Short mmCIF file of C-alpha atoms in Angstrom, two decimals:
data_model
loop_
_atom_site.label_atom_id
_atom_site.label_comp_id
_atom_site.label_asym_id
_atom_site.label_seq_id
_atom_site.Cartn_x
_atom_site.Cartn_y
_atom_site.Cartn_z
CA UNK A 1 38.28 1.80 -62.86
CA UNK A 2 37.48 -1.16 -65.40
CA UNK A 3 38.10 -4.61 -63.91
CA UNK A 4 39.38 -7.78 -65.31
CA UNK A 5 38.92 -11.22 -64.32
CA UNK A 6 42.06 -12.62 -62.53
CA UNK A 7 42.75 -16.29 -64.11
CA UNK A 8 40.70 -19.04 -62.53
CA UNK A 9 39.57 -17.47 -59.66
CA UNK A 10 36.07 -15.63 -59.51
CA UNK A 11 37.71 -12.48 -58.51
CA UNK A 12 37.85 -8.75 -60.63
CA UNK A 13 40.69 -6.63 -60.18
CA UNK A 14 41.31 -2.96 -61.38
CA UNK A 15 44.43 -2.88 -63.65
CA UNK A 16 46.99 -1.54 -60.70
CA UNK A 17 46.87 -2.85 -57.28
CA UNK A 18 48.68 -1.28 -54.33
CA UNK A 19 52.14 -2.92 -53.53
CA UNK A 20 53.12 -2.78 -49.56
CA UNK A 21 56.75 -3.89 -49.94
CA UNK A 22 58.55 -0.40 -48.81
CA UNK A 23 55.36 0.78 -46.33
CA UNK A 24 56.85 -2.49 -44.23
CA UNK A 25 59.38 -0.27 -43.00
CA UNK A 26 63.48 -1.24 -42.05
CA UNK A 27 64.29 -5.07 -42.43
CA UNK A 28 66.79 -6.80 -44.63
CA UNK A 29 65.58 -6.05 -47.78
CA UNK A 30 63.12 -3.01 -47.01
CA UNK A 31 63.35 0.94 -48.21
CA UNK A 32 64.64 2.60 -45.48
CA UNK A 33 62.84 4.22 -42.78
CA UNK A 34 58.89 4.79 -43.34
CA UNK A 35 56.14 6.29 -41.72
CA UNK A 36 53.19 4.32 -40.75
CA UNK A 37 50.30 7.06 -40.33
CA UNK A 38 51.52 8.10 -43.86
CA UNK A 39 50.97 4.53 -44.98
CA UNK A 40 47.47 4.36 -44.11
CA UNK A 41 47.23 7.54 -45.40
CA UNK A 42 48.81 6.46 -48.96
CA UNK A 43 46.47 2.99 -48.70
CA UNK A 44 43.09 5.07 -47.88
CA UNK A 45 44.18 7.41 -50.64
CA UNK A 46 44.53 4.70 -53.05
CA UNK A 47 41.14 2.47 -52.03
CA UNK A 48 39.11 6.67 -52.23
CA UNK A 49 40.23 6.59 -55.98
CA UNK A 50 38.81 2.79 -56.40
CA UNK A 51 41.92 0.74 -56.29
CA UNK A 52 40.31 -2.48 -55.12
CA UNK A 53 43.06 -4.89 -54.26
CA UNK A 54 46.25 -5.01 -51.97
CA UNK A 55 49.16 -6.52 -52.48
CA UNK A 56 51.40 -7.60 -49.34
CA UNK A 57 53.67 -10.36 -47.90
CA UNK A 58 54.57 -11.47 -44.06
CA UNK A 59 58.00 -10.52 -44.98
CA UNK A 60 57.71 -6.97 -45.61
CA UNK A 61 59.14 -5.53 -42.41
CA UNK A 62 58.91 -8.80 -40.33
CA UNK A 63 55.32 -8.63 -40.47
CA UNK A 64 54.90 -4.70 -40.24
CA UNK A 65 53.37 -4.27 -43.34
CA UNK A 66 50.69 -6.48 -42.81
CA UNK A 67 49.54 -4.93 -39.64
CA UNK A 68 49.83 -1.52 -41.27
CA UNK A 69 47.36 -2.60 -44.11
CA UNK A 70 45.06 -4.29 -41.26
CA UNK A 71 44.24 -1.26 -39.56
CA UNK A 72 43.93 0.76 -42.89
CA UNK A 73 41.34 -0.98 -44.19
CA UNK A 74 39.66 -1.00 -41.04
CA UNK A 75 35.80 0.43 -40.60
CA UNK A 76 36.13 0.65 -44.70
CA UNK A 77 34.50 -1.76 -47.56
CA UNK A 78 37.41 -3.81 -47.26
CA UNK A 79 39.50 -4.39 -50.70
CA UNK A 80 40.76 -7.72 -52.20
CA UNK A 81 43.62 -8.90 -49.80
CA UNK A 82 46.55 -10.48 -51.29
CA UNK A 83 49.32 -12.30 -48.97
CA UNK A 84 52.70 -14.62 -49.43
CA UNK A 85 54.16 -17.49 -46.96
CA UNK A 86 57.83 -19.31 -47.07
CA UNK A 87 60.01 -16.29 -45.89
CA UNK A 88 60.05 -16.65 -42.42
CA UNK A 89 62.04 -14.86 -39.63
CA UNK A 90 62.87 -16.01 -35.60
CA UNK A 91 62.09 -13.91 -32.60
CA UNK A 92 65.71 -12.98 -32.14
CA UNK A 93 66.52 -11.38 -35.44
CA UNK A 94 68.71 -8.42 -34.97
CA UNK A 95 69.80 -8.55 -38.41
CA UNK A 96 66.07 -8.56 -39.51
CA UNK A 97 66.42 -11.22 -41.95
CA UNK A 98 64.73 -13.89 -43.24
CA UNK A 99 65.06 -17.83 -44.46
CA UNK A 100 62.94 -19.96 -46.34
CA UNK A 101 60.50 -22.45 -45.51
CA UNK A 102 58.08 -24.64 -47.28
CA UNK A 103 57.45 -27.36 -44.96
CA UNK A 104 53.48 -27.76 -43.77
CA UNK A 105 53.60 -26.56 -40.53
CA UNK A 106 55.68 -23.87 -40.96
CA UNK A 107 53.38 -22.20 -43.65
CA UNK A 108 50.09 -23.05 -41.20
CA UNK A 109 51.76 -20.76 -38.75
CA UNK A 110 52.15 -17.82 -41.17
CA UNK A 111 48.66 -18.41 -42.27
CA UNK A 112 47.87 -17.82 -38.59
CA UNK A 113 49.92 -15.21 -38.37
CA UNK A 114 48.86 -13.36 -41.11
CA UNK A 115 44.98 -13.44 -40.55
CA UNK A 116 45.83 -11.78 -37.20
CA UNK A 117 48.15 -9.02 -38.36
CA UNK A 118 45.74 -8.27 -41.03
CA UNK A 119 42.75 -8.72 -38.42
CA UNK A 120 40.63 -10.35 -41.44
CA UNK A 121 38.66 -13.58 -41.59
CA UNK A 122 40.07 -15.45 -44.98
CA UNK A 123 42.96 -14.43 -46.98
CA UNK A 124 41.69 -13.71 -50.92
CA UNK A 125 44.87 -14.68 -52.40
CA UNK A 126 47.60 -16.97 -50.76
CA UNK A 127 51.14 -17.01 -52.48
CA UNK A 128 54.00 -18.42 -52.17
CA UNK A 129 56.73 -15.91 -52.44
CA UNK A 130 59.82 -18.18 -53.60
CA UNK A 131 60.20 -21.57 -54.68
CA UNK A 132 62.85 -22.25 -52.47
CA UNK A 133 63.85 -24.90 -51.46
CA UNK A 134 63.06 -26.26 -54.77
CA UNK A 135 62.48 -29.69 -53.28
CA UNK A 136 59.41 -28.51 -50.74
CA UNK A 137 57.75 -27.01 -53.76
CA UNK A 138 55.33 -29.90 -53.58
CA UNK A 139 55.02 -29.86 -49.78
CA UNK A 140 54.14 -26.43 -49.88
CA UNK A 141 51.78 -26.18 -52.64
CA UNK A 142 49.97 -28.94 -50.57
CA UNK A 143 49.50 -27.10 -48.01
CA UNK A 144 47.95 -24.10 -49.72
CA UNK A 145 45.69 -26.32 -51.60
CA UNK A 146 44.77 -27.62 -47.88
CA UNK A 147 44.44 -24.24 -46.60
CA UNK A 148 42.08 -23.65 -49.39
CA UNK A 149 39.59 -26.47 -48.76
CA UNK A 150 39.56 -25.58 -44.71
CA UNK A 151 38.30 -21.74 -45.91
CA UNK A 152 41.30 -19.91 -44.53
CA UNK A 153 42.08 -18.41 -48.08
CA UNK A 154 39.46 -17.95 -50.80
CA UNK A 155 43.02 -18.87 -54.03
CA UNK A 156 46.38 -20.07 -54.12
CA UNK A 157 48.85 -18.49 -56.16
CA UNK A 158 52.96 -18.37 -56.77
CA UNK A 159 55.34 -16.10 -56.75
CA UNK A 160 58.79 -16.04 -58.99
CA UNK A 161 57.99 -20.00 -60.13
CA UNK A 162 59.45 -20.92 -63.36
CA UNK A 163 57.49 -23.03 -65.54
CA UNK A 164 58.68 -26.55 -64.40
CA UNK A 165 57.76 -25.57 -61.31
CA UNK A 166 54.25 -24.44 -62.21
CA UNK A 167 54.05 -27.81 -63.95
CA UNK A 168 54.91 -29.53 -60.86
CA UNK A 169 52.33 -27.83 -58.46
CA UNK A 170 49.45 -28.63 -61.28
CA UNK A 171 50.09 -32.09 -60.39
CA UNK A 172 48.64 -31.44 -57.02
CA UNK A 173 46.33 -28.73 -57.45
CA UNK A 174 45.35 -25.69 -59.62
CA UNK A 175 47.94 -22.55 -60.22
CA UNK A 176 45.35 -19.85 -60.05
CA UNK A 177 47.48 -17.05 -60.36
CA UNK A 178 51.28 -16.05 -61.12
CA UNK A 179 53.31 -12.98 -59.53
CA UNK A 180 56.42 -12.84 -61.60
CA UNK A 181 59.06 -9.21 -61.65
CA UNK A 182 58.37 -7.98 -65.04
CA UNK A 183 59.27 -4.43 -66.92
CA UNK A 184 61.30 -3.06 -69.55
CA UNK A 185 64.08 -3.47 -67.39
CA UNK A 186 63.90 -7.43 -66.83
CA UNK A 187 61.65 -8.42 -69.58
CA UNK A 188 62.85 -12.32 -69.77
CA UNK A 189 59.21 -13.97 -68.23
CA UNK A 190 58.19 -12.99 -71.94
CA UNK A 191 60.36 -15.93 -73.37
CA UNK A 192 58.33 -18.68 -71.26
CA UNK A 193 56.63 -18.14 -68.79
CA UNK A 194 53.78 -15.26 -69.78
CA UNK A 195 52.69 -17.74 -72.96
CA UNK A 196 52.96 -20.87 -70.27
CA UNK A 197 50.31 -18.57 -68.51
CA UNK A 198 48.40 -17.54 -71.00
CA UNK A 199 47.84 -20.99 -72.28
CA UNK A 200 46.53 -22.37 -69.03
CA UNK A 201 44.36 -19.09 -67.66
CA UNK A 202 47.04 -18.27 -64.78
CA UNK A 203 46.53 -14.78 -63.56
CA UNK A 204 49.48 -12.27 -63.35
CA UNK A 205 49.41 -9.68 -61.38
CA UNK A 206 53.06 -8.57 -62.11
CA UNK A 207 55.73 -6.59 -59.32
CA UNK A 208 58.19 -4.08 -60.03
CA UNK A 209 56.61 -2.18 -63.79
CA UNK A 210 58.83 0.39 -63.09
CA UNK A 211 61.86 -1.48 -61.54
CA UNK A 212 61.96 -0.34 -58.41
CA UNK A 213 62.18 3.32 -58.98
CA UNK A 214 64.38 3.14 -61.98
CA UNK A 215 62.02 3.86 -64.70
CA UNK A 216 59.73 6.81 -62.55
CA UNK A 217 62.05 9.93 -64.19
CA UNK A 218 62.94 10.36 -61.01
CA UNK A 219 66.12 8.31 -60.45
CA UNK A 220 68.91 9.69 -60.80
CA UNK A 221 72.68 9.10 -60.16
CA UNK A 222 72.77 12.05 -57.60
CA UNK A 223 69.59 10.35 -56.36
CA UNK A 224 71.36 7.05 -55.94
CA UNK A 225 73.51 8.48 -53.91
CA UNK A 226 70.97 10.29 -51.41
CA UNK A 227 69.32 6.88 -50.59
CA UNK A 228 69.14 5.58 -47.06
CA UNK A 229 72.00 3.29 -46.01
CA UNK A 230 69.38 0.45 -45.62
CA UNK A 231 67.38 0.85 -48.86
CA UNK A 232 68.23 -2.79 -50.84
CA UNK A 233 68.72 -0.18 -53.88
CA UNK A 234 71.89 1.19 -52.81
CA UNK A 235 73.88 -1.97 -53.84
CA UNK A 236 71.88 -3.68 -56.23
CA UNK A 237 73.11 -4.28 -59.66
CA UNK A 238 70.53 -2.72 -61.35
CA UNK A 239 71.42 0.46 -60.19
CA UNK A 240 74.76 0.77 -60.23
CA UNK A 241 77.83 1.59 -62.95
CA UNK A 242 76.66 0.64 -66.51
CA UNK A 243 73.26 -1.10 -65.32
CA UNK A 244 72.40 2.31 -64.10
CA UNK A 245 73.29 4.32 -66.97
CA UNK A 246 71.48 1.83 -69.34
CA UNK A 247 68.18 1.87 -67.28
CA UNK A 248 68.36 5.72 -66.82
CA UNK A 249 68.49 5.68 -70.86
CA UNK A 250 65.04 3.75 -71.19
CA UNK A 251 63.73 6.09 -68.15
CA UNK A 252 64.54 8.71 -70.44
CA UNK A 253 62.58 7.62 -73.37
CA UNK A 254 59.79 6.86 -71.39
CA UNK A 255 59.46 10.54 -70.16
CA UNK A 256 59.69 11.31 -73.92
CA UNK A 257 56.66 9.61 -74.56
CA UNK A 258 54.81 10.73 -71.24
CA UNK A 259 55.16 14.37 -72.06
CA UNK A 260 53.36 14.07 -74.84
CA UNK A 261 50.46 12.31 -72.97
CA UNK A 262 51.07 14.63 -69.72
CA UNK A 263 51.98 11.55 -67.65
CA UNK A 264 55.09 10.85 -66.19
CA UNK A 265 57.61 8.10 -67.32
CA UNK A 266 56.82 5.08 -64.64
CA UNK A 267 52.85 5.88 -66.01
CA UNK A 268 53.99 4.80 -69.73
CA UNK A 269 56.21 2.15 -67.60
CA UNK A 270 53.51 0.39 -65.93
CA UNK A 271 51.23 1.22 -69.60
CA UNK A 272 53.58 -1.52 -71.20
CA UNK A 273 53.35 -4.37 -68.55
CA UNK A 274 49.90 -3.94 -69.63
CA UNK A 275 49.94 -4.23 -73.02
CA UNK A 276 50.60 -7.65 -73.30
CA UNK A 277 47.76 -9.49 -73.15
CA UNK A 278 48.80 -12.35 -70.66
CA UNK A 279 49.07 -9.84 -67.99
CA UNK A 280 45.91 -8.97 -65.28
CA UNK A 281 47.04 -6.46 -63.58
CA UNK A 282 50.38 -4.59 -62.44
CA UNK A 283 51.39 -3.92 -58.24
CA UNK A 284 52.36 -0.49 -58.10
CA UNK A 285 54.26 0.83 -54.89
CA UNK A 286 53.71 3.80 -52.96
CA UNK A 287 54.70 5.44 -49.87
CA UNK A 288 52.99 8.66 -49.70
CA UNK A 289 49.46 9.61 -50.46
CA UNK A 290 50.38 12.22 -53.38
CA UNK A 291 52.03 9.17 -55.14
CA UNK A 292 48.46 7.78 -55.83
CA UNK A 293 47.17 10.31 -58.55
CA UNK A 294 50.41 8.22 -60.75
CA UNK A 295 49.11 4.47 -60.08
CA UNK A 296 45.40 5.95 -60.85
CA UNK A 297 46.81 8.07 -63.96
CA UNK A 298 48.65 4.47 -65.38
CA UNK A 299 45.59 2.52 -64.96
CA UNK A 300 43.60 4.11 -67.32
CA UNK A 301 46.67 4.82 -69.71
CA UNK A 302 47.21 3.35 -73.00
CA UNK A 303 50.54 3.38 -75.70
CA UNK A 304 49.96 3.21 -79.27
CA UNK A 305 50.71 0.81 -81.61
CA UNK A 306 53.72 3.55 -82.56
CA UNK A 307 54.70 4.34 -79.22
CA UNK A 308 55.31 0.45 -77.95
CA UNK A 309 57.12 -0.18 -81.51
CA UNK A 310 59.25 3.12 -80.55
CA UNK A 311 59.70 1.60 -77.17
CA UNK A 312 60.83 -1.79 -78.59
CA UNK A 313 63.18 -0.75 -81.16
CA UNK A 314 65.20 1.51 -78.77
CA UNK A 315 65.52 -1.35 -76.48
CA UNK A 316 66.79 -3.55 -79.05
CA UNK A 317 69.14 -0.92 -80.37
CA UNK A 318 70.21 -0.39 -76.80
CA UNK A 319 70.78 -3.73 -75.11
CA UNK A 320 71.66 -4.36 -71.41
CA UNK A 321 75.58 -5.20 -71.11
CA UNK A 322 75.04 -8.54 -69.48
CA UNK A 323 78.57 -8.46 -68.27
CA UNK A 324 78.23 -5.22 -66.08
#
């Protein structure tokens, strides 16, 4: 796969990177049950076809995901590692939920704690995963910046910051790189935030291309319906009443246009994060190893000129009842 430099850092990335959210397993926001050898399976599978960077977080699964990529990678030419700090989680946590934390020593604990779950040496990219609470942004971002100069992680990065906030942490020290949700279905970091990005050579490696399912051609309302109990899907507004029946529309077009091209709807999906230019690279989840041959299909995919004007005009024609 062709690489691309990632914003300020001296790193190349191929176009998709692997997303660990749902491999994580059960917790408050996870995908229902999963199973790990399958996992390592699906990340092996993805690093044979030359997928060369991870993305994870401590939260997914209360730290099960990271210990699931750790011994994947192990014994292999290891890929580009990508982590997040702030959501953290107490011993005790029957509900398997999690609160946020900035503060210093809070996020040099999940440093820690990370490095050993992921059995590596330094941490490529370091992110923090929300901005909350707004008021530690600056305590936070500190502390990566420290982390940085001590060795523990090679570049800092942020997660779901708006602009201000980005403008705020510049104060202290470099935004490397941005991870904002961006696809057809939530567009709006196109307004601000990409051409903030752009401007200042922030990386974007950008989560949820195909929104969570909803734009694969595989969702479905019957589908809906058949998902675990736990899966954060199953109440969501995105995929429920109207919201549903609007995204399944745009799903639909996008399996128009994949037909043509033999490639399914979430390729085309993931094909228009990339189009615009601001963006690095997309993370692209999967929980089984057959789901691979997609994320290496989309990374080599491009629309036309035509086909992303096609795309555009039904999506004007069609917008998203903000009321529902």
């Amino acid at each position: 796969m062709q690489k691309k430099r990632f914003g300020k850092t001296d790193i190349q990335i191929t176009p998709i990177g692997l997303g660990a959210w749902a491999i994580g397993g059960p917790w408050k926001a996870g995908w229902g049950p999963q199973d790990d050898h399958e996992s390592e399976d699906t990340i092996k599978r993805a690093l044979d076809l030359g997928i060369n960077w991870i993305d994870t977080a401590a939260a997914y699964g209360l730290g099960h995901s990271e210990e699931v990529v750790g011994r994947a990678i192990k014994g292999r030419s290891r890929p580009y590692i990508f982590t997040k700090c702030s959501l953290v989680w107490g011993e005790n946590n029957e509900e398997r939920g999690v609160t946020n934390s900035l503060k210093a020593a809070s996020i040099k604990r999940e440093v820690e704690d990370s490095l050993r779950r992921l059995d590596i040496d330094v941490i490529d990219l370091y992110q923090i995963h929300w901005p909350i609470p707004d008021p530690d942004i600056e305590e936070g971002w500190s502390t990566l910046a420290e982390l940085k100069k001590e060795g523990k992680v090679r570049h800092i990065g942020v997660s779901n910051f708006s602009v201000e906030q980005m403008q705020r942490a510049e104060k202290i020290a470099p935004v490397e790189t941005l991870q904002p949700r961006y696809s057809l279905v939530h567009p709006d970091v196109e307004k601000e935030i990409l051409p903030y990005c752009g401007q200042h050579d922030i990386g974007v490696i950008v989560y949820s291309p195909m929104a969570s399912g909803l734009l694969t051609g595989a969702m479905s309302k019957k589908r809906m319906n058949q998902l675990a109990e736990d899966d954060w899907r199953k109440t969501h507004p995105d995929f429920t009443g109207t919201n549903l029946e609007h995204n399944l529309q745009i799903a639909a077009l996008l399996d128009l246009i994949g037909k043509e091209h033999n490639v399914t709807a979430g390729t085309v999906a993931i094909a228009w994060t990339l189009s615009n230019p601001t963006v690095t690279a997309a993370i692209v989840g999967a929980r089984r190893p057959q789901q691979i041959a997609e994320l290496a299909a989309a990374a080599g995919f491009h629309l036309s000129e035509n086909e992303l004007q096609l795309i555009t005009s039904f999506v004007t024609a069609h917008p998203k009842d903000v009321n529902a």
